Tab-separated table of N, CA and C in Angstrom:
chain	number	residue	atom	x	y	z
A	187	MET	N	-6.715	-6.126	20.489
A	187	MET	CA	-6.802	-5.117	19.455
A	187	MET	C	-7.893	-5.552	18.472
A	188	GLU	N	-8.807	-4.669	18.194
A	188	GLU	CA	-9.901	-4.952	17.258
A	188	GLU	C	-9.368	-4.985	15.824
A	189	GLN	N	-10.094	-5.671	14.954
A	189	GLN	CA	-9.667	-5.782	13.561
A	189	GLN	C	-9.588	-4.415	12.886
A	190	ASN	N	-10.528	-3.512	13.202
A	190	ASN	CA	-10.462	-2.168	12.621
A	190	ASN	C	-9.153	-1.485	12.977
A	191	GLU	N	-8.700	-1.668	14.217
A	191	GLU	CA	-7.439	-1.070	14.641
A	191	GLU	C	-6.266	-1.668	13.878
A	192	VAL	N	-6.312	-2.964	13.649
A	192	VAL	CA	-5.250	-3.627	12.888
A	192	VAL	C	-5.240	-3.076	11.461
A	193	VAL	N	-6.414	-2.905	10.862
A	193	VAL	CA	-6.497	-2.355	9.504
A	193	VAL	C	-5.960	-0.928	9.478
A	194	LEU	N	-6.323	-0.129	10.469
A	194	LEU	CA	-5.825	1.246	10.515
A	194	LEU	C	-4.306	1.282	10.639
A	195	ARG	N	-3.755	0.407	11.422
A	195	ARG	CA	-2.300	0.342	11.565
A	195	ARG	C	-1.664	-0.115	10.251
A	196	ALA	N	-2.289	-1.069	9.571
A	196	ALA	CA	-1.776	-1.519	8.273
A	196	ALA	C	-1.798	-0.363	7.271
A	197	ILE	N	-2.858	0.421	7.295
A	197	ILE	CA	-2.952	1.584	6.412
A	197	ILE	C	-1.821	2.559	6.720
A	198	GLY	N	-1.541	2.777	7.994
A	198	GLY	CA	-0.450	3.673	8.377
A	198	GLY	C	0.889	3.184	7.864
A	199	ILE	N	1.124	1.896	7.972
A	199	ILE	CA	2.381	1.318	7.494
A	199	ILE	C	2.480	1.437	5.975
A	200	LEU	N	1.393	1.152	5.280
A	200	LEU	CA	1.413	1.251	3.814
A	200	LEU	C	1.581	2.697	3.358
A	201	THR	N	0.962	3.624	4.064
A	201	THR	CA	1.120	5.041	3.736
A	201	THR	C	2.573	5.444	3.928
A	202	ARG	N	3.157	5.002	5.018
A	202	ARG	CA	4.556	5.314	5.307
A	202	ARG	C	5.481	4.663	4.280
A	203	SER	N	5.093	3.512	3.778
A	203	SER	CA	5.939	2.824	2.801
A	203	SER	C	6.110	3.637	1.525
A	204	ALA	N	5.130	4.467	1.195
A	204	ALA	CA	5.264	5.335	0.018
A	204	ALA	C	6.415	6.313	0.237
A	205	GLN	N	6.554	6.808	1.466
A	205	GLN	CA	7.677	7.693	1.780
A	205	GLN	C	8.991	6.936	1.709
A	206	TRP	N	9.015	5.718	2.246
A	206	TRP	CA	10.227	4.897	2.182
A	206	TRP	C	10.664	4.746	0.727
A	207	ARG	N	9.713	4.436	-0.121
A	207	ARG	CA	10.035	4.204	-1.536
A	207	ARG	C	10.597	5.461	-2.179
A	208	ARG	N	9.970	6.601	-1.925
A	208	ARG	CA	10.466	7.858	-2.498
A	208	ARG	C	11.886	8.148	-2.024
A	209	GLN	N	12.160	7.885	-0.750
A	209	GLN	CA	13.498	8.140	-0.219
A	209	GLN	C	14.528	7.202	-0.839
A	210	VAL	N	14.171	5.942	-1.017
A	210	VAL	CA	15.081	4.983	-1.642
A	210	VAL	C	15.358	5.408	-3.075
A	211	GLU	N	14.312	5.796	-3.799
A	211	GLU	CA	14.491	6.224	-5.189
A	211	GLU	C	15.346	7.481	-5.286
A	212	ALA	N	15.253	8.340	-4.272
A	212	ALA	CA	16.032	9.577	-4.268
A	212	ALA	C	17.450	9.344	-3.749
A	213	GLY	N	17.720	8.117	-3.313
A	213	GLY	CA	19.047	7.804	-2.793
A	213	GLY	C	19.262	8.295	-1.388
A	214	ASP	N	18.171	8.611	-0.691
A	214	ASP	CA	18.239	9.143	0.673
A	214	ASP	C	17.616	8.152	1.633
A	215	ALA	N	18.101	6.912	1.618
A	215	ALA	CA	17.500	5.876	2.455
A	215	ALA	C	18.193	5.731	3.798
A	216	GLY	N	19.147	6.576	4.101
A	216	GLY	CA	19.957	6.428	5.308
A	216	GLY	C	19.155	6.103	6.544
A	217	GLY	N	19.190	4.855	6.968
A	217	GLY	CA	18.514	4.432	8.180
A	217	GLY	C	17.031	4.257	8.024
A	218	ASP	N	16.514	4.391	6.843
A	218	ASP	CA	15.063	4.384	6.658
A	218	ASP	C	14.642	3.204	5.809
A	219	ASP	N	15.170	2.047	6.096
A	219	ASP	CA	14.953	0.865	5.289
A	219	ASP	C	14.075	-0.126	6.025
A	220	PRO	N	12.796	-0.204	5.697
A	220	PRO	CA	11.885	-1.056	6.454
A	220	PRO	C	12.152	-2.540	6.287
A	221	LEU	N	12.803	-2.927	5.223
A	221	LEU	CA	12.996	-4.344	4.967
A	221	LEU	C	14.371	-4.833	5.360
A	222	GLY	N	15.257	-3.920	5.699
A	222	GLY	CA	16.593	-4.303	6.092
A	222	GLY	C	17.358	-4.984	4.979
A	223	ASP	N	17.249	-4.477	3.763
A	223	ASP	CA	17.911	-5.139	2.643
A	223	ASP	C	19.225	-4.465	2.251
A	224	GLY	N	19.807	-3.728	3.179
A	224	GLY	CA	21.112	-3.164	2.923
A	224	GLY	C	21.103	-1.804	2.281
A	225	ARG	N	19.939	-1.257	1.988
A	225	ARG	CA	19.908	0.049	1.336
A	225	ARG	C	19.756	1.181	2.339
A	226	GLY	N	19.564	0.871	3.612
A	226	GLY	CA	19.226	1.953	4.517
A	226	GLY	C	19.981	1.976	5.811
A	227	GLY	N	21.264	1.839	5.825
A	227	GLY	CA	22.031	1.976	7.041
A	227	GLY	C	22.436	0.633	7.610
A	228	ASP	N	23.132	0.714	8.749
A	228	ASP	CA	23.685	-0.491	9.358
A	228	ASP	C	22.648	-1.316	10.107
A	229	ASP	N	21.661	-0.684	10.687
A	229	ASP	CA	20.651	-1.388	11.476
A	229	ASP	C	19.642	-2.022	10.533
A	230	PRO	N	19.501	-3.365	10.533
A	230	PRO	CA	18.592	-4.010	9.592
A	230	PRO	C	17.135	-3.614	9.806
A	231	LEU	N	16.805	-3.091	10.972
A	231	LEU	CA	15.429	-2.650	11.194
A	231	LEU	C	15.259	-1.179	10.872
A	232	GLY	N	16.345	-0.499	10.567
A	232	GLY	CA	16.276	0.917	10.243
A	232	GLY	C	16.157	1.752	11.500
A	233	GLU	N	16.385	3.048	11.345
A	233	GLU	CA	16.307	3.966	12.469
A	233	GLU	C	15.052	4.807	12.382
A	234	ASP	N	14.242	4.583	11.386
A	234	ASP	CA	13.069	5.392	11.130
A	234	ASP	C	11.927	5.033	12.059
A	235	PRO	N	11.190	6.022	12.552
A	235	PRO	CA	10.030	5.724	13.386
A	235	PRO	C	8.992	4.862	12.673
A	236	GLY	N	8.973	4.888	11.335
A	236	GLY	CA	8.033	4.060	10.588
A	236	GLY	C	8.277	2.578	10.806
A	237	THR	N	9.548	2.205	10.906
A	237	THR	CA	9.833	0.803	11.175
A	237	THR	C	9.404	0.458	12.583
A	238	GLY	N	9.425	1.430	13.451
A	238	GLY	CA	8.893	1.235	14.800
A	238	GLY	C	7.408	0.932	14.764
A	239	GLN	N	6.714	1.472	13.768
A	239	GLN	CA	5.289	1.175	13.604
A	239	GLN	C	5.085	-0.306	13.361
A	240	ILE	N	5.941	-0.893	12.564
A	240	ILE	CA	5.823	-2.319	12.256
A	240	ILE	C	6.075	-3.142	13.505
A	241	ALA	N	7.146	-2.815	14.211
A	241	ALA	CA	7.476	-3.549	15.434
A	241	ALA	C	6.373	-3.387	16.479
A	242	ALA	N	5.839	-2.177	16.614
A	242	ALA	CA	4.780	-1.937	17.596
A	242	ALA	C	3.517	-2.720	17.240
A	243	LEU	N	3.180	-2.760	15.958
A	243	LEU	CA	2.002	-3.517	15.535
A	243	LEU	C	2.180	-4.992	15.855
A	244	LEU	N	3.337	-5.525	15.538
A	244	LEU	CA	3.586	-6.938	15.826
A	244	LEU	C	3.524	-7.205	17.325
A	245	ALA	N	4.091	-6.309	18.125
A	245	ALA	CA	4.075	-6.490	19.577
A	245	ALA	C	2.661	-6.440	20.133
A	246	GLU	N	1.818	-5.588	19.563
A	246	GLU	CA	0.449	-5.456	20.051
A	246	GLU	C	-0.452	-6.592	19.582
A	247	VAL	N	-0.212	-7.073	18.390
A	247	VAL	CA	-1.082	-8.095	17.819
A	247	VAL	C	-0.725	-9.494	18.329
A	248	PHE	N	0.568	-9.770	18.424
A	248	PHE	CA	0.971	-11.116	18.829
A	248	PHE	C	0.951	-11.264	20.342
A	249	PRO	N	0.382	-12.361	20.805
A	249	PRO	CA	0.292	-12.572	22.252
A	249	PRO	C	1.614	-13.062	22.835
A	250	SER	N	1.740	-12.859	24.124
A	250	SER	CA	2.846	-13.464	24.849
A	250	SER	C	2.449	-14.919	25.085
A	251	VAL	N	3.375	-15.833	24.879
A	251	VAL	CA	3.045	-17.251	24.979
A	251	VAL	C	3.856	-17.885	26.102
A	252	PRO	N	3.187	-18.212	27.182
A	252	PRO	CA	3.914	-18.913	28.237
A	252	PRO	C	4.146	-20.369	27.820
A	253	VAL	N	5.345	-20.835	28.054
A	253	VAL	CA	5.694	-22.218	27.727
A	253	VAL	C	6.243	-22.845	29.006
A	254	ARG	N	5.728	-24.014	29.309
A	254	ARG	CA	6.201	-24.715	30.514
A	254	ARG	C	7.696	-24.965	30.416
A	255	GLU	N	8.359	-24.877	31.528
A	255	GLU	CA	9.801	-25.076	31.551
A	255	GLU	C	10.192	-26.475	31.089
A	256	GLU	N	9.361	-27.440	31.402
A	256	GLU	CA	9.681	-28.826	31.040
A	256	GLU	C	9.152	-29.214	29.652
A	257	ALA	N	8.600	-28.264	28.922
A	257	ALA	CA	8.065	-28.558	27.589
A	257	ALA	C	9.193	-28.924	26.636
A	258	THR	N	8.899	-29.860	25.757
A	258	THR	CA	9.863	-30.204	24.711
A	258	THR	C	9.836	-29.102	23.654
A	259	ALA	N	10.819	-29.116	22.789
A	259	ALA	CA	10.867	-28.127	21.709
A	259	ALA	C	9.613	-28.224	20.843
A	260	LEU	N	9.174	-29.445	20.568
A	260	LEU	CA	7.980	-29.637	19.751
A	260	LEU	C	6.742	-29.094	20.454
A	261	GLU	N	6.622	-29.344	21.750
A	261	GLU	CA	5.482	-28.827	22.511
A	261	GLU	C	5.500	-27.297	22.538
A	262	ALA	N	6.679	-26.725	22.709
A	262	ALA	CA	6.796	-25.269	22.712
A	262	ALA	C	6.406	-24.696	21.350
A	263	ALA	N	6.870	-25.328	20.283
A	263	ALA	CA	6.537	-24.871	18.929
A	263	ALA	C	5.037	-24.937	18.690
A	264	HIS	N	4.403	-26.014	19.148
A	264	HIS	CA	2.952	-26.144	18.980
A	264	HIS	C	2.218	-25.063	19.771
A	265	ALA	N	2.677	-24.778	20.987
A	265	ALA	CA	2.033	-23.752	21.809
A	265	ALA	C	2.132	-22.378	21.147
A	266	VAL	N	3.308	-22.066	20.627
A	266	VAL	CA	3.507	-20.772	19.965
A	266	VAL	C	2.676	-20.687	18.694
A	267	THR	N	2.678	-21.739	17.919
A	267	THR	CA	1.900	-21.750	16.675
A	267	THR	C	0.414	-21.576	16.961
A	268	GLU	N	-0.089	-22.314	17.925
A	268	GLU	CA	-1.508	-22.234	18.269
A	268	GLU	C	-1.879	-20.841	18.765
A	269	ALA	N	-1.020	-20.245	19.569
A	269	ALA	CA	-1.305	-18.912	20.108
A	269	ALA	C	-1.173	-17.825	19.037
A	270	ALA	N	-0.233	-17.989	18.111
A	270	ALA	CA	0.031	-16.947	17.124
A	270	ALA	C	-0.887	-16.992	15.905
A	271	LEU	N	-1.469	-18.136	15.614
A	271	LEU	CA	-2.261	-18.281	14.394
A	271	LEU	C	-3.384	-17.238	14.261
A	272	PRO	N	-4.191	-16.987	15.296
A	272	PRO	CA	-5.229	-15.960	15.130
A	272	PRO	C	-4.646	-14.576	14.802
A	273	SER	N	-3.508	-14.249	15.392
A	273	SER	CA	-2.868	-12.959	15.119
A	273	SER	C	-2.362	-12.891	13.690
A	274	VAL	N	-1.772	-13.964	13.226
A	274	VAL	CA	-1.299	-14.016	11.843
A	274	VAL	C	-2.479	-13.825	10.893
A	275	MET	N	-3.572	-14.478	11.194
A	275	MET	CA	-4.761	-14.360	10.337
A	275	MET	C	-5.301	-12.929	10.337
A	276	ARG	N	-5.296	-12.266	11.494
A	276	ARG	CA	-5.770	-10.876	11.559
A	276	ARG	C	-4.876	-9.959	10.732
A	277	LEU	N	-3.555	-10.141	10.845
A	277	LEU	CA	-2.639	-9.310	10.067
A	277	LEU	C	-2.803	-9.554	8.571
A	278	ILE	N	-2.877	-10.808	8.181
A	278	ILE	CA	-3.064	-11.131	6.764
A	278	ILE	C	-4.389	-10.552	6.277
A	279	GLY	N	-5.420	-10.692	7.082
A	279	GLY	CA	-6.728	-10.145	6.712
A	279	GLY	C	-6.692	-8.637	6.534
A	280	ALA	N	-6.003	-7.940	7.427
A	280	ALA	CA	-5.929	-6.480	7.356
A	280	ALA	C	-5.205	-6.032	6.092
A	281	PHE	N	-4.028	-6.597	5.845
A	281	PHE	CA	-3.262	-6.188	4.664
A	281	PHE	C	-3.962	-6.620	3.373
A	282	THR	N	-4.622	-7.759	3.394
A	282	THR	CA	-5.366	-8.220	2.218
A	282	THR	C	-6.520	-7.277	1.912
A	283	TYR	N	-7.236	-6.856	2.949
A	283	TYR	CA	-8.361	-5.934	2.776
A	283	TYR	C	-7.884	-4.625	2.138
A	284	VAL	N	-6.801	-4.064	2.673
A	284	VAL	CA	-6.289	-2.800	2.144
A	284	VAL	C	-5.790	-2.989	0.714
A	285	PHE	N	-5.089	-4.085	0.456
A	285	PHE	CA	-4.623	-4.367	-0.898
A	285	PHE	C	-5.803	-4.458	-1.858
A	286	ALA	N	-6.858	-5.148	-1.462
A	286	ALA	CA	-8.025	-5.307	-2.334
A	286	ALA	C	-8.660	-3.953	-2.656
A	287	GLU	N	-8.707	-3.060	-1.677
A	287	GLU	CA	-9.255	-1.718	-1.922
A	287	GLU	C	-8.391	-0.957	-2.923
A	288	LEU	N	-7.084	-1.031	-2.746
A	288	LEU	CA	-6.172	-0.354	-3.681
A	288	LEU	C	-6.255	-0.975	-5.071
A	289	ALA	N	-6.303	-2.296	-5.119
A	289	ALA	CA	-6.376	-2.986	-6.409
A	289	ALA	C	-7.669	-2.651	-7.139
A	290	GLU	N	-8.758	-2.580	-6.417
A	290	GLU	CA	-10.045	-2.250	-7.052
A	290	GLU	C	-9.994	-0.869	-7.697
A	291	ALA	N	-9.429	0.109	-6.984
A	291	ALA	CA	-9.315	1.456	-7.547
A	291	ALA	C	-8.404	1.442	-8.777
A	292	HIS	N	-7.311	0.732	-8.686
A	292	HIS	CA	-6.384	0.647	-9.821
A	292	HIS	C	-7.035	-0.026	-11.014
A	293	ASP	N	-7.649	-1.183	-10.769
A	293	ASP	CA	-8.230	-1.961	-11.861
A	293	ASP	C	-9.412	-1.266	-12.519
A	294	SER	N	-10.089	-0.417	-11.768
A	294	SER	CA	-11.223	0.295	-12.353
A	294	SER	C	-10.767	1.505	-13.175
A	295	GLY	N	-9.450	1.759	-13.154
A	295	GLY	CA	-8.912	2.845	-13.974
A	295	GLY	C	-9.059	4.225	-13.365
A	296	ARG	N	-9.326	4.297	-12.077
A	296	ARG	CA	-9.491	5.601	-11.439
A	296	ARG	C	-8.192	6.398	-11.516
A	297	THR	N	-8.306	7.595	-12.012
A	297	THR	CA	-7.150	8.488	-12.065
A	297	THR	C	-7.380	9.741	-11.239
A	298	ASP	N	-8.548	9.807	-10.611
A	298	ASP	CA	-8.906	10.986	-9.825
A	298	ASP	C	-8.364	10.933	-8.400
A	299	ILE	N	-7.693	9.833	-8.032
A	299	ILE	CA	-7.225	9.684	-6.673
A	299	ILE	C	-5.907	8.904	-6.673
A	300	THR	N	-4.978	9.356	-5.843
A	300	THR	CA	-3.720	8.628	-5.715
A	300	THR	C	-3.895	7.522	-4.682
A	301	SER	N	-2.943	6.606	-4.651
A	301	SER	CA	-3.024	5.529	-3.660
A	301	SER	C	-2.956	6.100	-2.246
A	302	GLU	N	-2.146	7.128	-2.036
A	302	GLU	CA	-2.063	7.733	-0.706
A	302	GLU	C	-3.389	8.394	-0.312
A	303	GLN	N	-4.045	9.044	-1.265
A	303	GLN	CA	-5.348	9.638	-0.975
A	303	GLN	C	-6.372	8.553	-0.663
A	304	LEU	N	-6.319	7.459	-1.408
A	304	LEU	CA	-7.238	6.357	-1.168
A	304	LEU	C	-7.000	5.748	0.212
A	305	LEU	N	-5.743	5.616	0.602
A	305	LEU	CA	-5.438	5.091	1.936
A	305	LEU	C	-5.980	6.020	3.021
A	306	ARG	N	-5.831	7.332	2.837
A	306	ARG	CA	-6.382	8.289	3.818
A	306	ARG	C	-7.899	8.175	3.883
A	307	GLU	N	-8.534	8.077	2.717
A	307	GLU	CA	-9.990	7.940	2.663
A	307	GLU	C	-10.439	6.663	3.370
A	308	LEU	N	-9.732	5.593	3.127
A	308	LEU	CA	-10.037	4.316	3.758
A	308	LEU	C	-9.844	4.396	5.270
A	309	ALA	N	-8.791	5.076	5.706
A	309	ALA	CA	-8.555	5.241	7.144
A	309	ALA	C	-9.686	6.021	7.798
A	310	LEU	N	-10.154	7.065	7.139
A	310	LEU	CA	-11.272	7.834	7.680
A	310	LEU	C	-12.527	6.974	7.777
A	311	ARG	N	-12.765	6.198	6.738
A	311	ARG	CA	-13.934	5.311	6.731
A	311	ARG	C	-13.838	4.272	7.848
A	312	MET	N	-12.642	3.715	8.037
A	312	MET	CA	-12.449	2.683	9.045
A	312	MET	C	-12.526	3.233	10.468
A	313	SER	N	-12.168	4.499	10.638
A	313	SER	CA	-12.140	5.071	11.986
A	313	SER	C	-13.510	5.516	12.470
A	314	ARG	N	-14.473	5.581	11.567
A	314	ARG	CA	-15.834	5.929	11.986
A	314	ARG	C	-16.418	4.775	12.782
A	315	ALA	N	-17.113	5.111	13.842
A	315	ALA	CA	-17.740	4.075	14.682
A	315	ALA	C	-18.706	3.249	13.840
A	316	GLY	N	-18.655	1.964	14.043
A	316	GLY	CA	-19.590	1.071	13.365
A	316	GLY	C	-19.078	0.498	12.055
A	317	ASP	N	-18.039	1.119	11.475
A	317	ASP	CA	-17.483	0.553	10.240
A	317	ASP	C	-16.582	-0.591	10.617
A	318	ALA	N	-16.800	-1.716	10.031
A	318	ALA	CA	-15.994	-2.891	10.354
A	318	ALA	C	-15.529	-3.581	9.099
A	319	VAL	N	-14.460	-4.305	9.240
A	319	VAL	CA	-13.924	-5.085	8.124
A	319	VAL	C	-14.682	-6.384	8.071
């Protein structure tokens, strides 16, 4: 998965999180709790397709790590850590990039655009060929 795709998926999750927040504030979080903190139903992952976005992103970004059957626990942990580190860095980079864009608009005092509009604008910019993070 290219970094632009990871950023676009992060934007989708952040856009969806605005809906999660509105539903929680309205007291209508039934099953729609992305963090599993007890406000949104019995399933800690929630029943909302938005939480599926998070799981799908993690499944696509993180590699499958084969571990030898005779590997020790320490060897297995090292193999998983080594394989997962680039994916962790890509995810952190994507969310950091989007956060920085939102923070810049906020800090500059822009009132002509909402965070959701800015996320849509950023997604359009990122989806154009040649635009890279």
